[in-house]
mmCIF file of C-alpha atoms in Angstrom:
data_model
loop_
_atom_site.group_PDB
_atom_site.id
_atom_site.type_symbol
_atom_site.label_atom_id
_atom_site.label_comp_id
_atom_site.label_asym_id
_atom_site.label_seq_id
_atom_site.Cartn_x
_atom_site.Cartn_y
_atom_site.Cartn_z
ATOM 1 C CA THR A 281 -110.851 8.088 -50.981
ATOM 2 C CA ASN A 282 -113.467 7.740 -53.405
ATOM 3 C CA VAL A 283 -111.432 6.820 -57.072
ATOM 4 C CA ILE A 284 -114.175 8.643 -59.040
ATOM 5 C CA SER A 285 -113.839 11.937 -57.146
ATOM 6 C CA LEU A 286 -110.328 12.070 -57.661
ATOM 7 C CA ALA A 287 -110.927 11.266 -61.711
ATOM 8 C CA SER A 288 -113.500 13.821 -61.752
ATOM 9 C CA THR A 289 -111.040 16.653 -60.141
ATOM 10 C CA SER A 290 -108.049 15.653 -62.181
ATOM 11 C CA ARG A 291 -106.362 18.285 -64.242
ATOM 12 C CA LYS A 292 -104.169 16.131 -66.633
ATOM 13 C CA ARG A 293 -105.924 17.920 -69.902
ATOM 14 C CA GLY A 294 -103.813 20.467 -71.912
ATOM 15 C CA ILE A 295 -104.173 22.600 -75.121
ATOM 16 C CA ALA A 296 -102.288 22.371 -78.076
ATOM 17 C CA TYR A 297 -101.855 26.159 -79.092
ATOM 18 C CA ASN A 298 -100.445 28.264 -82.007
ATOM 19 C CA ASP A 299 -101.045 31.495 -80.714
ATOM 20 C CA ALA A 300 -101.057 32.203 -76.986
ATOM 21 C CA ALA A 301 -104.046 34.257 -76.775
ATOM 22 C CA PHE A 302 -106.291 31.448 -77.173
ATOM 23 C CA VAL A 303 -104.535 29.418 -74.025
ATOM 24 C CA SER A 304 -106.477 32.316 -71.853
ATOM 25 C CA SER A 305 -109.913 31.208 -73.358
ATOM 26 C CA PHE A 306 -109.541 27.671 -72.054
ATOM 27 C CA SER A 307 -107.979 28.698 -68.395
ATOM 28 C CA ARG A 308 -111.555 29.390 -67.155
ATOM 29 C CA PHE A 309 -111.399 25.385 -67.175
ATOM 30 C CA PRO A 310 -110.412 23.632 -64.106
ATOM 31 C CA LYS A 311 -109.098 20.578 -65.676
ATOM 32 C CA VAL A 312 -106.847 22.359 -68.151
ATOM 33 C CA SER A 313 -104.176 23.089 -66.464
ATOM 34 C CA TRP A 314 -101.021 22.806 -69.171
ATOM 35 C CA ALA A 315 -100.273 23.977 -72.867
ATOM 36 C CA TYR A 316 -97.680 23.261 -75.405
ATOM 37 C CA ASN A 317 -96.847 25.013 -79.319
ATOM 38 C CA TRP A 318 -94.516 22.130 -80.516
ATOM 39 C CA ALA A 319 -91.808 24.248 -79.350
ATOM 40 C CA ASP A 320 -89.566 24.534 -76.488
ATOM 41 C CA VAL A 321 -90.407 28.603 -75.629
ATOM 42 C CA THR A 322 -93.317 30.323 -75.183
ATOM 43 C CA VAL A 323 -94.472 33.925 -74.373
ATOM 44 C CA ASP A 324 -97.506 35.046 -72.144
ATOM 45 C CA ILE A 325 -99.883 31.673 -71.591
ATOM 46 C CA PRO A 326 -101.967 32.845 -68.547
ATOM 47 C CA PRO A 327 -101.334 32.005 -64.948
ATOM 48 C CA GLY A 328 -102.319 28.602 -63.431
ATOM 49 C CA ILE A 329 -101.500 27.008 -67.156
ATOM 50 C CA GLU A 330 -98.178 25.292 -67.203
ATOM 51 C CA TYR A 331 -96.112 25.395 -70.364
ATOM 52 C CA VAL A 332 -94.780 22.320 -71.585
ATOM 53 C CA PRO A 333 -91.707 22.278 -73.489
ATOM 54 C CA MET A 334 -91.494 19.793 -77.014
ATOM 55 C CA LEU A 335 -88.480 18.640 -78.047
ATOM 56 C CA TRP A 336 -90.212 18.490 -81.719
ATOM 57 C CA GLY A 337 -87.522 16.565 -83.874
ATOM 58 C CA LEU A 338 -83.481 16.013 -83.901
ATOM 59 C CA GLY A 339 -82.709 18.550 -86.522
ATOM 60 C CA LYS A 340 -82.444 22.674 -85.530
ATOM 61 C CA GLN A 341 -84.749 22.167 -82.834
ATOM 62 C CA ILE A 342 -81.677 20.768 -80.338
ATOM 63 C CA GLU A 343 -79.486 23.781 -80.841
ATOM 64 C CA ASP A 344 -80.878 25.402 -77.928
ATOM 65 C CA TRP A 345 -83.050 22.537 -76.584
ATOM 66 C CA HIS A 346 -81.027 21.845 -73.005
ATOM 67 C CA SER A 347 -80.885 25.333 -72.262
ATOM 68 C CA HIS A 348 -84.968 26.202 -73.212
ATOM 69 C CA ALA A 349 -85.249 23.259 -71.258
ATOM 70 C CA GLU A 350 -83.530 24.294 -68.130
ATOM 71 C CA ASN A 351 -85.003 27.589 -68.063
ATOM 72 C CA ALA A 352 -88.660 26.109 -68.291
ATOM 73 C CA ILE A 353 -87.770 24.072 -65.259
ATOM 74 C CA MET A 354 -86.592 27.249 -63.219
ATOM 75 C CA SER A 355 -89.659 28.701 -64.083
ATOM 76 C CA ASP A 356 -91.832 25.615 -62.538
ATOM 77 C CA THR A 357 -91.983 23.485 -65.726
ATOM 78 C CA THR A 358 -92.599 20.269 -64.029
ATOM 79 C CA HIS A 359 -93.185 18.082 -67.791
ATOM 80 C CA LEU A 360 -91.225 17.722 -70.776
ATOM 81 C CA LEU A 361 -92.729 16.272 -74.148
ATOM 82 C CA ALA A 362 -90.518 14.398 -76.341
ATOM 83 C CA PHE A 363 -90.658 14.458 -80.697
ATOM 84 C CA ASN A 364 -93.904 15.349 -82.600
ATOM 85 C CA GLU A 365 -95.069 12.396 -84.637
ATOM 86 C CA PRO A 366 -91.596 10.418 -85.429
ATOM 87 C CA ASP A 367 -93.889 8.098 -87.318
ATOM 88 C CA LEU A 368 -95.059 10.835 -89.959
ATOM 89 C CA THR A 369 -92.949 11.749 -92.509
ATOM 90 C CA SER A 370 -94.265 15.320 -92.732
ATOM 91 C CA GLN A 371 -93.451 16.248 -88.934
ATOM 92 C CA ALA A 372 -90.349 14.727 -87.171
ATOM 93 C CA ASN A 373 -90.039 11.598 -89.336
ATOM 94 C CA LEU A 374 -87.676 9.706 -86.782
ATOM 95 C CA THR A 375 -86.612 6.072 -87.263
ATOM 96 C CA VAL A 376 -86.854 4.263 -83.840
ATOM 97 C CA ASP A 377 -82.967 3.607 -83.621
ATOM 98 C CA THR A 378 -82.956 7.660 -84.555
ATOM 99 C CA ALA A 379 -85.379 8.001 -81.917
ATOM 100 C CA VAL A 380 -84.085 6.212 -79.014
ATOM 101 C CA ALA A 381 -80.259 7.375 -79.506
ATOM 102 C CA GLY A 382 -81.566 11.288 -80.011
ATOM 103 C CA TYR A 383 -84.250 10.518 -76.759
ATOM 104 C CA LEU A 384 -81.114 9.224 -74.426
ATOM 105 C CA GLU A 385 -79.037 12.435 -75.543
ATOM 106 C CA HIS A 386 -82.078 15.463 -75.325
ATOM 107 C CA MET A 387 -84.325 13.874 -72.744
ATOM 108 C CA GLU A 388 -83.139 11.378 -70.353
ATOM 109 C CA PRO A 389 -81.136 13.880 -69.016
ATOM 110 C CA PHE A 390 -83.760 15.656 -67.548
ATOM 111 C CA ALA A 391 -85.184 12.074 -65.965
ATOM 112 C CA GLY A 392 -85.756 13.363 -62.110
ATOM 113 C CA LYS A 393 -86.067 16.769 -62.729
ATOM 114 C CA VAL A 394 -89.305 16.554 -64.459
ATOM 115 C CA LYS A 395 -92.064 14.201 -65.708
ATOM 116 C CA LEU A 396 -90.743 13.170 -69.145
ATOM 117 C CA GLY A 397 -93.217 12.423 -71.687
ATOM 118 C CA SER A 398 -93.044 9.383 -74.919
ATOM 119 C CA PRO A 399 -92.442 10.969 -78.654
ATOM 120 C CA ALA A 400 -96.282 11.791 -79.623
ATOM 121 C CA VAL A 401 -96.872 9.370 -81.916
ATOM 122 C CA THR A 402 -100.038 9.218 -84.355
ATOM 123 C CA ASN A 403 -102.502 6.924 -84.509
ATOM 124 C CA GLY A 404 -101.557 5.593 -88.047
ATOM 125 C CA GLY A 405 -101.781 2.051 -88.868
ATOM 126 C CA GLY A 406 -98.940 -0.207 -90.049
ATOM 127 C CA HIS A 407 -95.234 0.585 -88.265
ATOM 128 C CA MET A 408 -96.965 3.949 -87.370
ATOM 129 C CA GLY A 409 -98.713 5.331 -84.282
ATOM 130 C CA LEU A 410 -98.916 2.686 -81.253
ATOM 131 C CA SER A 411 -96.912 -0.144 -83.170
ATOM 132 C CA TRP A 412 -94.057 2.501 -83.209
ATOM 133 C CA LEU A 413 -94.389 3.486 -79.760
ATOM 134 C CA LYS A 414 -94.318 -0.225 -78.726
ATOM 135 C CA ASP A 415 -90.897 -0.432 -81.060
ATOM 136 C CA PHE A 416 -89.540 2.844 -79.645
ATOM 137 C CA LEU A 417 -90.235 1.815 -75.781
ATOM 138 C CA LEU A 418 -88.990 -1.924 -76.333
ATOM 139 C CA GLY A 419 -85.597 -0.544 -78.045
ATOM 140 C CA CYS A 420 -85.526 2.417 -74.684
ATOM 141 C CA SER A 421 -85.713 0.160 -72.032
ATOM 142 C CA SER A 422 -83.341 2.363 -70.043
ATOM 143 C CA CYS A 423 -85.193 5.367 -71.145
ATOM 144 C CA THR A 424 -87.306 7.010 -68.104
ATOM 145 C CA VAL A 425 -90.993 7.447 -70.213
ATOM 146 C CA ASP A 426 -92.920 8.967 -67.123
ATOM 147 C CA PHE A 427 -96.073 9.302 -69.204
ATOM 148 C CA VAL A 428 -97.339 8.492 -72.994
ATOM 149 C CA ALA A 429 -98.164 11.383 -75.585
ATOM 150 C CA ILE A 430 -100.472 10.015 -78.842
ATOM 151 C CA HIS A 431 -102.100 12.384 -81.294
ATOM 152 C CA TRP A 432 -105.735 10.952 -81.953
ATOM 153 C CA TYR A 433 -107.146 11.725 -85.326
ATOM 154 C CA ASN A 434 -110.804 10.710 -85.550
#
């Protein structure tokens, strides 16, 4: 199989949205296959677009996380996202150690059922972004992380 032809037909692109009505604008693009809304539930996204729940942080978001994730899996979700920008104080704002413990408790139970995403870090410098993610991956060596999520601002 030609690798170039595989890459050109890949359906890995996703849409972040606040209003599900906007997702339908992208559903006609064949490479867009999934969407998320920084939450663990959604309403009315178009057929053919997979909803991917996110465990935004470790505050009130964990109250219904397990049941909402299970419901999404029963509705054919194949991926889950962890922690929105844990390296940023205005977002999930988690230390690496807290994120590791939270991932093991709230994400790892779904390993083998769906693909699990890393915490979605920023592209900040210092101990943010990729540095934070590297420390997370080293500290969470027993965690199942099937794909890496990064928010890149440029």
